[in-house]
Amino acid sequence: MPQAVQDKIAQWSRLSDVEIEPFNKDMGLFSGDQVELVSQDVIELAKSQLRADRASSSAEMEQQVKDLAAGAPGKLGESMTDQVELDRKDESEKFWTMPYVQPLDSSLDVVEDSRMSYAWDAKVEPVAGGTGVTVTLFTRTAHWVNIDDGARTLIGISSWIALSTVDPEYAATSGDYAWQVYAHASNADICVAVKGKPFVPLPADETDKESLDFFTSFGKNEFVAIEKFKTPQEEIEKDIAKCE
Protein backbone atom coordinates (compact mmCIF):
# COMPACT_ATOMS: atom_id res chain seq x y z
CA MET A 1 0.00 0.00 0.00
CA PRO A 2 1.57 3.33 -1.05
CA GLN A 3 2.72 5.32 1.98
CA ALA A 4 1.29 8.51 0.49
CA VAL A 5 -2.17 6.92 0.44
CA GLN A 6 -1.83 5.84 4.06
CA ASP A 7 -0.65 9.29 5.15
CA LYS A 8 -3.54 11.10 3.48
CA ILE A 9 -6.18 8.76 4.88
CA ALA A 10 -4.70 9.12 8.37
CA GLN A 11 -5.73 12.80 8.22
CA TRP A 12 -9.40 11.89 7.75
CA SER A 13 -11.81 11.38 10.64
CA ARG A 14 -12.36 7.96 12.15
CA LEU A 15 -15.51 6.50 10.65
CA SER A 16 -16.88 5.73 14.10
CA ASP A 17 -16.50 9.39 15.14
CA VAL A 18 -17.91 11.15 12.07
CA GLU A 19 -20.90 13.44 12.55
CA ILE A 20 -22.02 14.96 9.25
CA GLU A 21 -22.93 18.59 9.87
CA PRO A 22 -25.81 20.20 7.93
CA PHE A 23 -24.89 22.58 5.12
CA ASN A 24 -25.97 26.21 5.49
CA LYS A 25 -25.06 28.60 2.71
CA ASP A 26 -27.08 31.23 0.86
CA MET A 27 -27.57 30.19 -2.77
CA GLY A 28 -29.18 32.86 -4.95
CA LEU A 29 -32.93 32.76 -4.33
CA PHE A 30 -32.47 30.28 -1.49
CA SER A 31 -31.40 31.19 2.02
CA GLY A 32 -28.86 29.24 3.99
CA ASP A 33 -31.65 27.95 6.22
CA GLN A 34 -33.52 26.59 3.19
CA VAL A 35 -30.37 24.87 1.93
CA GLU A 36 -29.91 23.40 5.40
CA LEU A 37 -33.42 21.93 5.34
CA VAL A 38 -32.54 19.98 2.21
CA SER A 39 -29.14 18.96 3.58
CA GLN A 40 -30.79 17.41 6.63
CA ASP A 41 -32.72 14.98 4.43
CA VAL A 42 -29.50 14.23 2.53
CA ILE A 43 -27.82 13.41 5.84
CA GLU A 44 -30.57 10.97 6.79
CA LEU A 45 -30.09 9.11 3.52
CA ALA A 46 -26.33 9.06 4.06
CA LYS A 47 -26.77 7.62 7.54
CA SER A 48 -28.95 4.83 6.15
CA GLN A 49 -26.35 4.16 3.48
CA LEU A 50 -23.48 4.04 5.95
CA ARG A 51 -25.37 1.63 8.21
CA ALA A 52 -25.53 -0.82 5.31
CA ASP A 53 -21.78 -1.42 5.57
CA ARG A 54 -21.73 -5.23 5.65
CA ALA A 55 -23.61 -7.96 3.80
CA SER A 56 -23.18 -11.70 3.50
CA SER A 57 -25.01 -12.24 0.20
CA SER A 58 -26.59 -10.65 -2.84
CA ALA A 59 -30.00 -11.14 -1.27
CA GLU A 60 -29.01 -9.26 1.87
CA MET A 61 -27.55 -6.44 -0.20
CA GLU A 62 -30.73 -6.13 -2.27
CA GLN A 63 -32.76 -5.99 0.93
CA GLN A 64 -30.54 -3.17 2.17
CA VAL A 65 -31.35 -1.22 -1.00
CA LYS A 66 -35.07 -1.77 -0.50
CA ASP A 67 -34.82 -0.73 3.15
CA LEU A 68 -32.93 2.46 2.26
CA ALA A 69 -35.57 3.42 -0.31
CA ALA A 70 -38.50 2.53 1.93
CA GLY A 71 -36.99 4.52 4.79
CA ALA A 72 -36.75 7.75 2.80
CA PRO A 73 -39.41 10.31 3.74
CA GLY A 74 -42.77 10.60 1.98
CA LYS A 75 -42.73 11.00 -1.77
CA LEU A 76 -38.97 10.50 -1.90
CA GLY A 77 -39.40 6.99 -0.52
CA GLU A 78 -42.08 6.24 -3.10
CA SER A 79 -39.93 7.54 -5.95
CA MET A 80 -36.84 5.64 -4.81
CA THR A 81 -38.78 2.42 -4.29
CA ASP A 82 -40.18 2.64 -7.83
CA GLN A 83 -36.73 3.31 -9.29
CA VAL A 84 -35.14 0.46 -7.33
CA GLU A 85 -37.63 -1.95 -8.87
CA LEU A 86 -36.87 -0.65 -12.37
CA ASP A 87 -33.11 -0.92 -11.78
CA ARG A 88 -33.47 -4.44 -10.41
CA LYS A 89 -35.24 -5.59 -13.56
CA ASP A 90 -32.84 -3.86 -15.95
CA GLU A 91 -30.45 -6.58 -17.10
CA SER A 92 -28.08 -3.98 -18.55
CA GLU A 93 -27.46 -2.58 -15.04
CA LYS A 94 -24.71 -4.93 -13.87
CA PHE A 95 -24.06 -3.00 -10.65
CA TRP A 96 -27.58 -1.73 -9.97
CA THR A 97 -27.34 -1.89 -6.16
CA MET A 98 -24.08 0.05 -5.99
CA PRO A 99 -25.41 3.64 -6.16
CA TYR A 100 -27.67 2.92 -3.20
CA VAL A 101 -25.53 0.82 -0.83
CA GLN A 102 -21.89 -0.31 -0.86
CA PRO A 103 -21.52 -3.05 1.76
CA LEU A 104 -18.32 -5.02 2.27
CA ASP A 105 -18.50 -8.79 2.49
CA SER A 106 -19.27 -9.83 6.06
CA SER A 107 -16.44 -12.35 6.02
CA LEU A 108 -13.78 -9.62 5.79
CA ASP A 109 -11.75 -8.63 8.83
CA VAL A 110 -12.33 -4.87 8.68
CA VAL A 111 -10.04 -2.73 10.83
CA GLU A 112 -11.68 -0.38 13.34
CA ASP A 113 -9.37 2.39 12.12
CA SER A 114 -11.40 2.91 8.92
CA ARG A 115 -11.70 6.59 7.97
CA MET A 116 -14.09 8.99 6.25
CA SER A 117 -14.15 12.48 4.76
CA TYR A 118 -17.06 14.47 3.37
CA ALA A 119 -17.87 17.70 1.57
CA TRP A 120 -20.98 19.59 0.49
CA ASP A 121 -21.99 21.36 -2.69
CA ALA A 122 -25.10 23.36 -3.58
CA LYS A 123 -26.14 25.00 -6.81
CA VAL A 124 -29.15 26.85 -8.19
CA GLU A 125 -30.40 25.17 -11.36
CA PRO A 126 -33.57 24.24 -13.28
CA VAL A 127 -35.70 21.74 -11.34
CA ALA A 128 -39.15 20.48 -12.40
CA GLY A 129 -39.74 23.41 -14.74
CA GLY A 130 -38.71 26.04 -12.21
CA THR A 131 -35.66 27.44 -10.48
CA GLY A 132 -34.52 25.08 -7.75
CA VAL A 133 -31.61 24.22 -5.54
CA THR A 134 -29.63 20.97 -5.61
CA VAL A 135 -27.73 19.98 -2.48
CA THR A 136 -25.12 17.22 -2.82
CA LEU A 137 -23.12 15.33 -0.21
CA PHE A 138 -19.85 13.73 -1.33
CA THR A 139 -18.32 11.15 0.99
CA ARG A 140 -15.19 9.03 0.81
CA THR A 141 -14.90 6.05 3.11
CA ALA A 142 -11.61 4.19 3.47
CA HIS A 143 -12.12 0.67 4.79
CA TRP A 144 -8.90 -0.98 5.97
CA VAL A 145 -9.07 -4.77 5.72
CA ASN A 146 -6.71 -7.22 7.42
CA ILE A 147 -5.21 -9.86 5.15
CA ASP A 148 -2.57 -12.56 5.56
CA ASP A 149 0.52 -12.21 7.77
CA GLY A 150 -0.62 -9.07 9.57
CA ALA A 151 -0.75 -6.98 6.41
CA ARG A 152 -3.76 -4.93 5.42
CA THR A 153 -5.30 -3.59 2.24
CA LEU A 154 -7.88 -0.95 1.43
CA ILE A 155 -11.26 -0.56 -0.23
CA GLY A 156 -12.25 3.02 -1.00
CA ILE A 157 -15.91 3.94 -1.46
CA SER A 158 -16.88 7.31 -2.92
CA SER A 159 -20.56 8.24 -2.77
CA TRP A 160 -22.77 11.11 -3.90
CA ILE A 161 -26.31 11.82 -2.69
CA ALA A 162 -28.15 14.78 -4.23
CA LEU A 163 -31.62 16.17 -3.55
CA SER A 164 -33.25 18.92 -5.62
CA THR A 165 -36.34 21.05 -5.06
CA VAL A 166 -37.94 24.36 -5.98
CA ASP A 167 -39.52 24.64 -2.52
CA PRO A 168 -37.32 23.47 0.39
CA GLU A 169 -40.00 23.99 3.05
CA TYR A 170 -42.55 21.91 1.16
CA ALA A 171 -39.99 19.22 0.29
CA ALA A 172 -38.87 18.96 3.90
CA THR A 173 -42.41 18.03 4.97
CA SER A 174 -43.48 16.00 1.92
CA GLY A 175 -40.27 14.38 0.69
CA ASP A 176 -41.08 15.67 -2.79
CA TYR A 177 -37.54 15.84 -4.20
CA ALA A 178 -35.79 15.07 -7.42
CA TRP A 179 -32.79 12.93 -6.49
CA GLN A 180 -29.61 11.25 -7.66
CA VAL A 181 -27.32 8.68 -6.08
CA TYR A 182 -23.99 7.42 -7.40
CA ALA A 183 -21.00 5.54 -6.05
CA HIS A 184 -17.51 4.46 -7.10
CA ALA A 185 -15.30 1.76 -5.59
CA SER A 186 -11.50 1.89 -5.54
CA ASN A 187 -9.41 -1.29 -5.30
CA ALA A 188 -12.49 -3.52 -5.24
CA ASP A 189 -12.63 -6.83 -7.11
CA ILE A 190 -14.90 -6.18 -10.10
CA CYS A 191 -15.18 -9.91 -10.81
CA VAL A 192 -16.98 -10.32 -7.49
CA ALA A 193 -19.03 -7.14 -7.76
CA VAL A 194 -20.32 -7.97 -11.25
CA LYS A 195 -21.99 -11.06 -9.77
CA GLY A 196 -24.01 -8.78 -7.52
CA LYS A 197 -22.06 -9.75 -4.42
CA PRO A 198 -20.78 -7.50 -1.60
CA PHE A 199 -17.41 -5.84 -2.09
CA VAL A 200 -14.09 -7.53 -1.46
CA PRO A 201 -10.64 -6.00 -2.12
CA LEU A 202 -8.41 -7.01 -4.96
CA PRO A 203 -5.74 -9.55 -4.00
CA ALA A 204 -2.76 -7.86 -2.36
CA ASP A 205 -0.49 -8.54 -5.34
CA GLU A 206 -3.03 -6.88 -7.66
CA THR A 207 -3.63 -3.71 -5.63
CA ASP A 208 -4.93 -0.95 -7.90
CA LYS A 209 -2.51 1.74 -6.73
CA GLU A 210 -3.63 4.15 -9.43
CA SER A 211 -7.26 4.11 -8.25
CA LEU A 212 -6.21 4.56 -4.62
CA ASP A 213 -3.90 7.44 -5.53
CA PHE A 214 -6.83 9.14 -7.26
CA PHE A 215 -9.22 8.34 -4.38
CA THR A 216 -6.94 10.19 -1.96
CA SER A 217 -5.72 12.94 -4.30
CA PHE A 218 -8.30 15.52 -3.18
CA GLY A 219 -8.34 17.59 -0.01
CA LYS A 220 -10.07 16.23 3.09
CA ASN A 221 -12.96 18.71 2.77
CA GLU A 222 -12.89 19.13 -1.00
CA PHE A 223 -16.04 18.50 -3.02
CA VAL A 224 -15.43 16.49 -6.20
CA ALA A 225 -18.01 16.14 -8.96
CA ILE A 226 -19.29 12.71 -9.99
CA GLU A 227 -17.91 13.15 -13.49
CA LYS A 228 -14.31 13.04 -12.28
CA PHE A 229 -14.81 9.53 -10.89
CA LYS A 230 -16.91 7.99 -13.64
CA THR A 231 -15.20 5.17 -15.52
CA PRO A 232 -15.95 4.95 -19.27
CA GLN A 233 -18.29 2.05 -20.00
CA GLU A 234 -15.87 0.51 -22.48
CA GLU A 235 -13.21 0.26 -19.76
CA ILE A 236 -15.68 -1.40 -17.41
CA GLU A 237 -16.58 -3.93 -20.09
CA LYS A 238 -12.90 -4.70 -20.72
CA ASP A 239 -12.33 -5.34 -17.02
CA ILE A 240 -15.38 -7.60 -16.81
CA ALA A 241 -14.19 -9.53 -19.86
CA LYS A 242 -11.01 -10.46 -17.97
CA CYS A 243 -13.01 -12.26 -15.26
CA GLU A 244 -13.07 -16.02 -15.45
CSV table of C-alpha atoms in Angstrom, one decimal, residues 41-220:
chain,number,residue,atom,x,y,z
A,41,ASP,CA,-32.7,15.0,4.4
A,42,VAL,CA,-29.5,14.2,2.5
A,43,ILE,CA,-27.8,13.4,5.8
A,44,GLU,CA,-30.6,11.0,6.8
A,45,LEU,CA,-30.1,9.1,3.5
A,46,ALA,CA,-26.3,9.1,4.1
A,47,LYS,CA,-26.8,7.6,7.5
A,48,SER,CA,-29.0,4.8,6.1
A,49,GLN,CA,-26.4,4.2,3.5
A,50,LEU,CA,-23.5,4.0,6.0
A,51,ARG,CA,-25.4,1.6,8.2
A,52,ALA,CA,-25.5,-0.8,5.3
A,53,ASP,CA,-21.8,-1.4,5.6
A,54,ARG,CA,-21.7,-5.2,5.6
A,55,ALA,CA,-23.6,-8.0,3.8
A,56,SER,CA,-23.2,-11.7,3.5
A,57,SER,CA,-25.0,-12.2,0.2
A,58,SER,CA,-26.6,-10.6,-2.8
A,59,ALA,CA,-30.0,-11.1,-1.3
A,60,GLU,CA,-29.0,-9.3,1.9
A,61,MET,CA,-27.5,-6.4,-0.2
A,62,GLU,CA,-30.7,-6.1,-2.3
A,63,GLN,CA,-32.8,-6.0,0.9
A,64,GLN,CA,-30.5,-3.2,2.2
A,65,VAL,CA,-31.3,-1.2,-1.0
A,66,LYS,CA,-35.1,-1.8,-0.5
A,67,ASP,CA,-34.8,-0.7,3.2
A,68,LEU,CA,-32.9,2.5,2.3
A,69,ALA,CA,-35.6,3.4,-0.3
A,70,ALA,CA,-38.5,2.5,1.9
A,71,GLY,CA,-37.0,4.5,4.8
A,72,ALA,CA,-36.7,7.7,2.8
A,73,PRO,CA,-39.4,10.3,3.7
A,74,GLY,CA,-42.8,10.6,2.0
A,75,LYS,CA,-42.7,11.0,-1.8
A,76,LEU,CA,-39.0,10.5,-1.9
A,77,GLY,CA,-39.4,7.0,-0.5
A,78,GLU,CA,-42.1,6.2,-3.1
A,79,SER,CA,-39.9,7.5,-5.9
A,80,MET,CA,-36.8,5.6,-4.8
A,81,THR,CA,-38.8,2.4,-4.3
A,82,ASP,CA,-40.2,2.6,-7.8
A,83,GLN,CA,-36.7,3.3,-9.3
A,84,VAL,CA,-35.1,0.5,-7.3
A,85,GLU,CA,-37.6,-1.9,-8.9
A,86,LEU,CA,-36.9,-0.6,-12.4
A,87,ASP,CA,-33.1,-0.9,-11.8
A,88,ARG,CA,-33.5,-4.4,-10.4
A,89,LYS,CA,-35.2,-5.6,-13.6
A,90,ASP,CA,-32.8,-3.9,-16.0
A,91,GLU,CA,-30.5,-6.6,-17.1
A,92,SER,CA,-28.1,-4.0,-18.6
A,93,GLU,CA,-27.5,-2.6,-15.0
A,94,LYS,CA,-24.7,-4.9,-13.9
A,95,PHE,CA,-24.1,-3.0,-10.6
A,96,TRP,CA,-27.6,-1.7,-10.0
A,97,THR,CA,-27.3,-1.9,-6.2
A,98,MET,CA,-24.1,0.1,-6.0
A,99,PRO,CA,-25.4,3.6,-6.2
A,100,TYR,CA,-27.7,2.9,-3.2
A,101,VAL,CA,-25.5,0.8,-0.8
A,102,GLN,CA,-21.9,-0.3,-0.9
A,103,PRO,CA,-21.5,-3.1,1.8
A,104,LEU,CA,-18.3,-5.0,2.3
A,105,ASP,CA,-18.5,-8.8,2.5
A,106,SER,CA,-19.3,-9.8,6.1
A,107,SER,CA,-16.4,-12.4,6.0
A,108,LEU,CA,-13.8,-9.6,5.8
A,109,ASP,CA,-11.7,-8.6,8.8
A,110,VAL,CA,-12.3,-4.9,8.7
A,111,VAL,CA,-10.0,-2.7,10.8
A,112,GLU,CA,-11.7,-0.4,13.3
A,113,ASP,CA,-9.4,2.4,12.1
A,114,SER,CA,-11.4,2.9,8.9
A,115,ARG,CA,-11.7,6.6,8.0
A,116,MET,CA,-14.1,9.0,6.2
A,117,SER,CA,-14.2,12.5,4.8
A,118,TYR,CA,-17.1,14.5,3.4
A,119,ALA,CA,-17.9,17.7,1.6
A,120,TRP,CA,-21.0,19.6,0.5
A,121,ASP,CA,-22.0,21.4,-2.7
A,122,ALA,CA,-25.1,23.4,-3.6
A,123,LYS,CA,-26.1,25.0,-6.8
A,124,VAL,CA,-29.2,26.8,-8.2
A,125,GLU,CA,-30.4,25.2,-11.4
A,126,PRO,CA,-33.6,24.2,-13.3
A,127,VAL,CA,-35.7,21.7,-11.3
A,128,ALA,CA,-39.1,20.5,-12.4
A,129,GLY,CA,-39.7,23.4,-14.7
A,130,GLY,CA,-38.7,26.0,-12.2
A,131,THR,CA,-35.7,27.4,-10.5
A,132,GLY,CA,-34.5,25.1,-7.8
A,133,VAL,CA,-31.6,24.2,-5.5
A,134,THR,CA,-29.6,21.0,-5.6
A,135,VAL,CA,-27.7,20.0,-2.5
A,136,THR,CA,-25.1,17.2,-2.8
A,137,LEU,CA,-23.1,15.3,-0.2
A,138,PHE,CA,-19.8,13.7,-1.3
A,139,THR,CA,-18.3,11.2,1.0
A,140,ARG,CA,-15.2,9.0,0.8
A,141,THR,CA,-14.9,6.0,3.1
A,142,ALA,CA,-11.6,4.2,3.5
A,143,HIS,CA,-12.1,0.7,4.8
A,144,TRP,CA,-8.9,-1.0,6.0
A,145,VAL,CA,-9.1,-4.8,5.7
A,146,ASN,CA,-6.7,-7.2,7.4
A,147,ILE,CA,-5.2,-9.9,5.1
A,148,ASP,CA,-2.6,-12.6,5.6
A,149,ASP,CA,0.5,-12.2,7.8
A,150,GLY,CA,-0.6,-9.1,9.6
A,151,ALA,CA,-0.8,-7.0,6.4
A,152,ARG,CA,-3.8,-4.9,5.4
A,153,THR,CA,-5.3,-3.6,2.2
A,154,LEU,CA,-7.9,-0.9,1.4
A,155,ILE,CA,-11.3,-0.6,-0.2
A,156,GLY,CA,-12.2,3.0,-1.0
A,157,ILE,CA,-15.9,3.9,-1.5
A,158,SER,CA,-16.9,7.3,-2.9
A,159,SER,CA,-20.6,8.2,-2.8
A,160,TRP,CA,-22.8,11.1,-3.9
A,161,ILE,CA,-26.3,11.8,-2.7
A,162,ALA,CA,-28.1,14.8,-4.2
A,163,LEU,CA,-31.6,16.2,-3.6
A,164,SER,CA,-33.2,18.9,-5.6
A,165,THR,CA,-36.3,21.1,-5.1
A,166,VAL,CA,-37.9,24.4,-6.0
A,167,ASP,CA,-39.5,24.6,-2.5
A,168,PRO,CA,-37.3,23.5,0.4
A,169,GLU,CA,-40.0,24.0,3.1
A,170,TYR,CA,-42.6,21.9,1.2
A,171,ALA,CA,-40.0,19.2,0.3
A,172,ALA,CA,-38.9,19.0,3.9
A,173,THR,CA,-42.4,18.0,5.0
A,174,SER,CA,-43.5,16.0,1.9
A,175,GLY,CA,-40.3,14.4,0.7
A,176,ASP,CA,-41.1,15.7,-2.8
A,177,TYR,CA,-37.5,15.8,-4.2
A,178,ALA,CA,-35.8,15.1,-7.4
A,179,TRP,CA,-32.8,12.9,-6.5
A,180,GLN,CA,-29.6,11.3,-7.7
A,181,VAL,CA,-27.3,8.7,-6.1
A,182,TYR,CA,-24.0,7.4,-7.4
A,183,ALA,CA,-21.0,5.5,-6.0
A,184,HIS,CA,-17.5,4.5,-7.1
A,185,ALA,CA,-15.3,1.8,-5.6
A,186,SER,CA,-11.5,1.9,-5.5
A,187,ASN,CA,-9.4,-1.3,-5.3
A,188,ALA,CA,-12.5,-3.5,-5.2
A,189,ASP,CA,-12.6,-6.8,-7.1
A,190,ILE,CA,-14.9,-6.2,-10.1
A,191,CYS,CA,-15.2,-9.9,-10.8
A,192,VAL,CA,-17.0,-10.3,-7.5
A,193,ALA,CA,-19.0,-7.1,-7.8
A,194,VAL,CA,-20.3,-8.0,-11.2
A,195,LYS,CA,-22.0,-11.1,-9.8
A,196,GLY,CA,-24.0,-8.8,-7.5
A,197,LYS,CA,-22.1,-9.8,-4.4
A,198,PRO,CA,-20.8,-7.5,-1.6
A,199,PHE,CA,-17.4,-5.8,-2.1
A,200,VAL,CA,-14.1,-7.5,-1.5
A,201,PRO,CA,-10.6,-6.0,-2.1
A,202,LEU,CA,-8.4,-7.0,-5.0
A,203,PRO,CA,-5.7,-9.6,-4.0
A,204,ALA,CA,-2.8,-7.9,-2.4
A,205,ASP,CA,-0.5,-8.5,-5.3
A,206,GLU,CA,-3.0,-6.9,-7.7
A,207,THR,CA,-3.6,-3.7,-5.6
A,208,ASP,CA,-4.9,-0.9,-7.9
A,209,LYS,CA,-2.5,1.7,-6.7
A,210,GLU,CA,-3.6,4.1,-9.4
A,211,SER,CA,-7.3,4.1,-8.3
A,212,LEU,CA,-6.2,4.6,-4.6
A,213,ASP,CA,-3.9,7.4,-5.5
A,214,PHE,CA,-6.8,9.1,-7.3
A,215,PHE,CA,-9.2,8.3,-4.4
A,216,THR,CA,-6.9,10.2,-2.0
A,217,SER,CA,-5.7,12.9,-4.3
A,218,PHE,CA,-8.3,15.5,-3.2
A,219,GLY,CA,-8.3,17.6,0.0
A,220,LYS,CA,-10.1,16.2,3.1
